[in-house]
């Protein structure tokens, strides 16, 4: 519910000999913004906010983050509560539909996911033509874009049930595509989804089952994978979600829109960071000096960053990192796995969190700092880490696309400040 401040609080802008009042809007958690929709019309000026650090681009009721307090809620429910469901599919339903599913809704949604878990057989042959070393994020983005060719009815004029079907198809089929991309990369026969397995159990089975070495579903592995996917499922207006909302505003079909979101997520400053964290921890382990590496990161002459640290919104511990750190510890202990990179990660965190460079800049571990260690323990290869992030973020992207379409959003087309050559200038 969005309210226009009843005391008609406003910002007064005096510029170019003019004085205009900018109405203030207040969100349900007290966030305040002044609406500049009439700015150019009334003053001839535009606002400038490169990388949109201080700019709200929409109203949204999907996810709330308080970066100062380390709060994250999906549809008003704290993330700490949602991980207790240990059911990514239920949280996916919550994000896309606005409420957790009742028993009947949950059953129907799971049935729709199962029904749409198989890839079109003609699409399965696409994998035969990707180079063996192709990064699975590039394969995933390509395959999802190709879905529009195989299921052309997804466009904005389609009825709700088509969007429901496309949602299930994406959430379910992307999991199949991800596992098939992995199997192809190691030269093994692909494993088909099974109707009798849950979402995460099916994924692990498709990844690790083999005709010569049958995979035994491990409940602890299924549990922690559900938790990781829940923690990554949405995060309001992050780079890839903003990409989805922007592309979607041009009324591009849902598959092409999600394909663009995957491309944005693959960036090392965004979802690609989980793979970069493990590469960094291994580099530190091989060179055996945490303090030396942290000092290099602080030296502005170097461009390297402490991967998995820092966040545009969180200026305290990322609540997701807190949960993953604990779950990672417990899982490795239960599975009797010792990973030296976890010890390195703990040492890096300790050194950084006692160093004024990081404290003064409010740089804390983010969601990517520990997630890769869990994926390693599950046997998932590093080049699949960001694919796991994409699998998880799908319901978030779809929820934002639906919200943006539902609000009849105009096509996104920002302004600029031109600083190029004047007419006739050499
Ligand atoms: C995700 O937006 C989301 O919600 C994203 C996400 C999601 O769920 O969708 O949470 C997922 O993308 C998490 C972030 C994963 N990326 C990384 O871990 C890469 C490492 N982190 C950074 O590059 C950085 O912290 C960002 C990109 C995450 C945020 O950067 P900002 O907000 O643009 O901050 P900045 O670049 O303005 O940095 C401010 C200062 C600078 O120093 P000074 O110029 O003040 O001297 O902090 C420094 C930066 O150099 N800094 C770091 C640092 N991050 C910021 N210095 C060393 N190591 C870092 N990681």
XYZ file of C-alpha atoms and ligand atoms in Angstrom:
486
model
C 0.000 0.000 0.000
C 1.569 3.288 -1.031
C 0.502 6.525 0.679
C 0.975 10.119 -0.367
C 2.058 11.932 2.779
C -1.133 13.397 4.303
C 0.647 16.450 5.734
C 1.471 17.168 2.057
C 5.158 17.246 3.035
C 7.121 18.348 0.050
C 10.633 19.298 -1.014
C 11.082 22.830 -2.260
C 13.471 23.145 -5.184
C 14.700 26.595 -6.115
C 16.538 26.573 -9.429
C 16.856 28.797 -12.493
C 14.825 31.532 -10.818
C 11.987 29.110 -10.239
C 10.679 27.472 -7.075
C 8.796 24.202 -7.332
C 7.355 21.828 -4.756
C 8.204 18.149 -5.178
C 5.626 15.888 -3.496
C 6.980 13.424 -0.918
C 5.887 9.778 -1.044
C 6.325 7.531 1.997
C 6.677 3.745 1.706
C 5.068 1.295 4.128
C 8.375 0.938 6.008
C 8.840 4.700 6.241
C 11.180 5.127 3.285
C 10.749 8.615 1.868
C 11.219 9.850 -1.697
C 10.325 13.014 -3.503
C 8.639 12.545 -6.834
C 10.434 14.387 -9.665
C 8.082 13.285 -12.467
C 7.322 16.952 -13.334
C 10.889 18.210 -12.836
C 11.906 18.775 -16.478
C 8.481 20.082 -17.473
C 8.464 22.662 -14.641
C 12.157 23.631 -14.513
C 13.844 22.420 -17.715
C 16.296 20.544 -15.493
C 16.806 16.772 -15.239
C 18.297 14.982 -12.208
C 21.658 13.215 -12.460
C 22.341 10.070 -10.375
C 24.852 7.830 -12.129
C 24.309 4.113 -11.358
C 21.032 5.184 -9.690
C 22.549 4.954 -6.185
C 20.040 7.468 -4.778
C 17.113 6.886 -7.110
C 13.976 4.767 -6.636
C 12.879 3.580 -10.088
C 9.525 2.064 -9.068
C 7.063 1.198 -6.351
C 7.344 -2.451 -5.329
C 5.676 -4.720 -2.785
C 7.860 -7.791 -3.333
C 10.988 -7.428 -1.163
C 11.997 -5.058 1.615
C 15.644 -4.486 2.575
C 16.920 -2.294 5.409
C 20.630 -2.025 4.620
C 21.518 -0.304 7.887
C 19.761 -2.894 10.068
C 20.488 -5.955 7.901
C 16.810 -6.729 7.317
C 15.531 -8.770 4.335
C 11.845 -9.751 3.929
C 10.002 -11.349 0.995
C 6.364 -10.177 0.876
C 6.755 -8.947 4.468
C 8.099 -12.271 5.837
C 11.645 -12.181 7.340
C 14.194 -14.318 5.512
C 15.094 -15.984 8.824
C 11.524 -17.391 8.949
C 11.394 -18.427 5.302
C 14.554 -20.528 5.471
C 12.808 -22.614 8.156
C 10.330 -23.810 5.513
C 13.315 -25.476 3.801
C 11.126 -25.388 0.666
C 12.385 -23.204 -2.183
C 9.288 -24.016 -4.271
C 6.984 -22.552 -1.577
C 9.086 -19.374 -1.406
C 9.107 -19.158 -5.207
C 5.286 -19.306 -5.075
C 5.257 -16.597 -2.380
C 7.392 -14.240 -4.482
C 5.440 -14.765 -7.704
C 1.912 -14.900 -6.228
C 2.268 -12.714 -3.103
C 1.327 -15.325 -0.488
C 2.672 -18.694 0.643
C 0.689 -21.500 -1.053
C -1.991 -23.398 0.850
C -1.914 -27.186 0.528
C -3.955 -27.281 -2.706
C -2.068 -24.374 -4.307
C 1.229 -25.999 -3.369
C 0.182 -29.329 -4.827
C -0.978 -27.765 -8.104
C 2.203 -25.656 -8.384
C 4.443 -28.675 -7.800
C 2.435 -30.632 -10.362
C 2.854 -27.797 -12.909
C 6.603 -27.671 -12.197
C 6.882 -31.431 -12.678
C 4.827 -31.342 -15.871
C 7.164 -28.690 -17.285
C 10.478 -30.115 -16.166
C 11.319 -31.855 -19.440
C 13.187 -29.950 -22.113
C 11.799 -30.100 -25.669
C 13.808 -32.925 -27.246
C 14.862 -30.683 -30.158
C 16.289 -28.248 -27.579
C 18.217 -31.021 -25.854
C 20.288 -31.405 -29.049
C 21.401 -27.766 -28.750
C 23.811 -28.928 -26.054
C 25.626 -31.097 -28.632
C 26.759 -27.947 -30.445
C 28.110 -25.776 -27.610
C 31.906 -25.893 -27.260
C 32.840 -28.227 -24.369
C 34.427 -25.362 -22.392
C 31.513 -22.927 -22.832
C 30.582 -21.244 -19.518
C 27.194 -22.610 -18.357
C 25.864 -19.065 -17.779
C 26.283 -18.318 -21.482
C 24.610 -21.629 -22.349
C 21.747 -20.927 -19.933
C 21.102 -17.416 -21.269
C 21.077 -18.775 -24.848
C 18.807 -21.718 -24.054
C 16.277 -19.572 -22.202
C 16.138 -17.097 -25.064
C 15.498 -20.056 -27.396
C 12.429 -21.004 -25.310
C 10.586 -18.125 -27.020
C 11.066 -19.955 -30.349
C 9.667 -23.203 -28.945
C 6.859 -21.631 -26.887
C 5.949 -18.497 -28.882
C 2.706 -17.725 -27.075
C 4.441 -15.874 -24.221
C 3.730 -12.237 -24.798
C 1.990 -9.558 -22.835
C -1.329 -10.139 -24.540
C -1.418 -13.722 -23.270
C -3.879 -14.663 -20.542
C -2.817 -15.096 -16.916
C -2.670 -18.863 -17.197
C -0.007 -18.504 -19.923
C 2.100 -16.438 -17.530
C 1.448 -19.081 -14.831
C 2.550 -21.769 -17.290
C 5.597 -19.769 -18.424
C 6.561 -19.181 -14.788
C 6.459 -22.911 -14.043
C 8.220 -23.729 -17.305
C 11.071 -21.321 -16.520
C 11.522 -22.318 -12.864
C 11.438 -26.018 -13.710
C 13.104 -26.181 -17.106
C 16.027 -23.938 -16.163
C 16.932 -26.469 -13.472
C 16.955 -29.212 -16.163
C 18.995 -27.034 -18.532
C 21.557 -26.282 -15.796
C 22.077 -29.955 -14.978
C 22.227 -30.900 -18.674
C 24.831 -28.169 -19.307
C 26.956 -29.692 -16.529
C 26.580 -33.261 -17.779
C 27.511 -32.179 -21.318
C 30.563 -30.325 -19.983
C 31.896 -33.539 -18.431
C 30.938 -35.721 -21.394
C 28.366 -37.753 -19.467
C 24.880 -38.692 -20.680
C 22.207 -36.274 -19.488
C 19.893 -37.418 -16.690
C 16.175 -36.725 -17.049
C 14.037 -35.208 -14.277
C 12.003 -37.681 -12.210
C 8.337 -37.201 -11.267
C 8.911 -38.675 -7.795
C 11.602 -36.233 -6.620
C 11.291 -32.754 -5.074
C 12.704 -29.695 -6.850
C 16.141 -29.751 -5.204
C 16.429 -33.555 -5.002
C 15.680 -33.689 -8.731
C 18.397 -31.157 -9.465
C 21.026 -33.016 -7.452
C 19.978 -36.291 -9.083
C 20.199 -34.811 -12.586
C 23.635 -33.431 -11.725
C 25.196 -36.480 -10.109
C 23.310 -39.635 -11.089
C 25.041 -41.830 -13.651
C 24.309 -45.201 -15.301
C 27.442 -46.627 -13.716
C 27.272 -44.834 -10.358
C 23.686 -44.349 -9.136
C 23.363 -41.220 -6.953
C 21.905 -41.572 -3.468
C 19.763 -38.575 -2.507
C 21.177 -37.090 0.705
C 18.471 -35.310 2.790
C 21.057 -32.920 4.324
C 22.219 -31.929 0.844
C 18.616 -31.358 -0.285
C 17.939 -29.283 2.860
C 20.907 -26.952 2.502
C 20.301 -26.496 -1.238
C 16.715 -25.411 -0.480
C 18.069 -22.917 2.049
C 20.628 -21.473 -0.361
C 18.063 -21.081 -3.140
C 15.621 -19.401 -0.718
C 18.307 -16.934 0.382
C 19.098 -15.958 -3.219
C 15.492 -15.840 -4.486
C 15.042 -12.047 -4.581
C 16.782 -8.847 -3.566
C 14.633 -5.896 -4.772
C 16.221 -3.614 -7.406
C 19.650 -5.255 -7.847
C 21.420 -4.974 -11.187
C 19.893 -8.074 -12.835
C 16.371 -7.351 -11.562
C 16.605 -3.759 -12.808
C 17.721 -5.228 -16.148
C 14.633 -7.475 -16.181
C 12.307 -4.571 -15.348
C 13.951 -2.358 -17.990
C 13.880 -4.917 -20.801
C 10.387 -6.013 -19.786
C 9.120 -2.407 -20.049
C 9.674 -2.632 -23.826
C 7.134 -5.505 -23.759
C 9.769 -8.101 -24.635
C 8.550 -11.658 -23.987
C 9.311 -13.186 -20.584
C 11.944 -15.642 -21.848
C 14.081 -12.988 -23.586
C 13.659 -10.780 -20.509
C 14.923 -13.494 -18.154
C 17.769 -14.297 -20.569
C 18.939 -10.680 -20.187
C 18.689 -10.956 -16.394
C 20.984 -13.987 -16.497
C 23.524 -12.072 -18.560
C 23.509 -9.205 -16.036
C 23.863 -11.632 -13.117
C 26.956 -13.249 -14.687
C 29.030 -10.112 -14.021
C 31.853 -10.543 -11.428
C 30.578 -7.562 -9.413
C 27.140 -9.175 -9.175
C 26.263 -12.873 -9.213
C 29.616 -13.897 -10.667
C 31.213 -12.980 -7.320
C 30.502 -16.393 -5.734
C 32.862 -18.060 -8.219
C 35.407 -15.230 -7.799
C 35.337 -15.680 -3.985
C 36.433 -19.319 -4.177
C 39.156 -18.472 -6.722
C 40.326 -15.718 -4.354
C 40.313 -18.004 -1.295
C 42.296 -20.627 -3.208
C 44.815 -17.982 -4.305
C 45.210 -16.836 -0.681
C 45.569 -20.448 0.508
C 48.259 -21.151 -2.114
C 50.157 -17.973 -1.185
C 49.583 -18.610 2.512
C 49.237 -15.013 3.694
C 45.775 -13.594 4.430
C 47.057 -10.276 5.817
C 49.250 -9.691 2.749
C 46.290 -10.217 0.402
C 43.993 -7.981 2.454
C 46.682 -5.258 2.430
C 46.911 -5.553 -1.382
C 43.149 -5.061 -1.663
C 43.389 -1.893 0.451
C 46.161 -0.476 -1.750
C 44.407 1.776 -4.287
C 47.180 1.082 -6.795
C 45.613 -2.388 -7.136
C 42.222 -2.889 -8.779
C 41.463 -6.152 -6.976
C 38.654 -6.203 -4.442
C 37.912 -8.508 -1.518
C 35.363 -10.598 -3.369
C 32.266 -11.463 -1.370
C 32.691 -8.306 0.714
C 30.741 -5.069 0.463
C 27.284 -4.237 -0.801
C 25.517 -1.261 -2.333
C 22.660 -1.517 0.167
C 23.877 -3.474 3.218
C 26.117 -1.332 5.417
C 26.185 -4.095 8.021
C 26.297 -7.898 7.832
C 24.236 -9.214 4.893
C 21.587 -11.286 6.776
C 21.936 -13.976 4.120
C 25.673 -14.282 4.756
C 25.003 -14.790 8.474
C 22.651 -17.703 7.764
C 24.873 -19.282 5.082
C 27.959 -19.057 7.341
C 26.175 -21.005 10.109
C 24.531 -23.519 7.753
C 27.880 -24.037 5.996
C 29.596 -24.874 9.287
C 26.813 -27.263 10.346
C 26.627 -28.987 6.955
C 30.366 -29.612 6.686
C 30.370 -30.947 10.245
C 27.338 -33.254 9.662
C 28.837 -34.524 6.385
C 32.273 -34.847 7.990
C 33.775 -32.674 5.261
C 36.729 -30.427 6.003
C 37.377 -27.717 3.453
C 40.568 -25.684 3.993
C 38.954 -22.807 2.083
C 36.410 -22.442 4.897
C 39.270 -21.889 7.319
C 40.765 -19.320 4.934
C 37.353 -17.590 4.613
C 36.985 -17.374 8.386
C 40.483 -15.897 8.697
C 39.832 -13.375 5.903
C 36.581 -12.322 7.585
C 38.310 -11.944 10.946
C 41.210 -9.881 9.545
C 38.920 -7.637 7.465
C 36.376 -7.037 10.221
C 39.182 -5.822 12.513
C 40.609 -3.511 9.848
C 39.540 0.122 9.716
C 39.610 0.168 5.894
C 36.641 -2.207 5.854
C 34.960 -0.972 9.025
C 35.049 2.684 7.920
C 33.560 1.737 4.538
C 30.933 -0.573 6.078
C 32.282 -3.535 4.097
C 30.977 -6.845 5.460
C 30.610 -10.351 3.992
C 27.754 -10.502 1.497
C 25.684 -13.424 0.232
C 28.509 -14.609 -2.025
C 31.205 -14.958 0.615
C 30.288 -18.385 1.978
C 27.881 -19.771 -0.648
C 30.648 -21.168 -2.855
C 31.986 -23.287 0.015
C 28.592 -24.941 0.374
C 28.376 -25.568 -3.374
C 31.863 -27.143 -3.254
C 30.714 -29.430 -0.443
C 27.708 -30.437 -2.588
C 30.105 -31.358 -5.406
C 28.933 -28.531 -7.674
C 31.802 -27.267 -9.880
C 32.871 -23.622 -9.607
C 31.721 -22.647 -13.077
C 28.198 -23.655 -11.996
C 28.106 -21.419 -8.894
C 26.548 -18.441 -10.666
C 24.123 -20.804 -12.406
C 22.916 -21.755 -8.910
C 22.364 -18.061 -8.218
C 20.347 -17.770 -11.463
C 18.214 -20.830 -10.585
C 17.395 -19.215 -7.261
C 16.764 -15.687 -8.593
C 14.286 -16.804 -11.261
C 11.139 -16.417 -9.081
C 12.343 -12.972 -8.012
C 12.887 -11.847 -11.595
C 9.485 -13.242 -12.642
C 7.744 -11.534 -9.700
C 9.262 -8.170 -10.648
C 8.391 -8.659 -14.326
C 4.767 -9.428 -13.377
C 4.635 -6.406 -11.022
C 6.099 -4.110 -13.678
C 3.675 -5.328 -16.376
C 0.778 -5.163 -13.920
C 1.548 -1.520 -13.163
C 1.313 -0.641 -16.885
C 4.833 0.728 -16.606
C 5.865 3.030 -19.432
C 8.951 2.015 -21.400
C 12.091 2.871 -19.420
C 13.916 5.689 -21.185
C 16.130 7.858 -18.900
C 17.698 11.184 -19.881
C 21.405 12.153 -20.021
C 23.684 15.157 -19.687
C 25.410 15.592 -23.073
C 29.085 16.570 -22.800
C 30.155 15.819 -26.372
C 31.165 18.172 -29.194
C 29.099 21.238 -30.061
C 27.934 21.808 -33.644
C 30.975 22.387 -35.861
C 33.452 21.843 -33.000
C 36.709 20.170 -34.193
C 25.512 -9.296 -5.188
O 22.523 -5.368 -5.383
C 22.292 -6.525 -4.862
O 21.388 -6.704 -4.094
C 23.220 -7.631 -5.338
C 23.079 -8.973 -4.607
C 21.774 -9.662 -4.937
O 21.318 -10.488 -4.128
O 21.261 -9.440 -6.070
O 23.177 -8.781 -3.206
C 24.188 -9.963 -5.046
O 25.831 -8.826 -6.250
C 26.387 -9.161 -3.970
C 27.720 -8.387 -4.279
C 28.700 -9.380 -4.907
N 29.881 -8.663 -5.390
C 31.063 -8.757 -4.742
O 31.246 -9.374 -3.696
C 32.209 -8.026 -5.454
C 33.027 -7.265 -4.416
N 32.213 -6.150 -3.897
C 32.302 -4.931 -4.548
O 32.824 -4.775 -5.787
C 31.352 -3.838 -4.076
O 31.287 -3.891 -2.705
C 29.946 -3.832 -4.662
C 30.003 -3.834 -6.136
C 29.188 -5.009 -4.175
C 29.258 -2.585 -4.182
O 30.024 -1.527 -4.608
P 29.538 -0.008 -4.456
O 28.306 0.113 -3.635
O 29.530 0.594 -5.820
O 30.644 0.600 -3.536
P 31.841 1.448 -4.077
O 32.453 0.794 -5.250
O 31.374 2.853 -4.190
O 32.864 1.306 -2.838
C 32.915 2.258 -1.791
C 34.315 2.132 -1.237
C 35.402 2.324 -2.327
O 36.562 2.760 -1.670
P 36.881 4.397 -1.637
O 36.751 4.896 -3.066
O 35.832 4.976 -0.702
O 38.290 4.498 -1.101
O 34.526 0.805 -0.732
C 35.540 0.170 -1.494
C 35.669 0.937 -2.785
O 36.968 0.776 -3.344
N 35.085 -1.212 -1.713
C 35.885 -2.274 -1.617
C 35.052 -3.378 -1.831
N 33.802 -2.952 -2.057
C 33.832 -1.606 -1.985
N 37.223 -2.381 -1.361
C 37.713 -3.647 -1.333
N 36.966 -4.764 -1.518
C 35.647 -4.668 -1.769
N 34.929 -5.767 -1.961
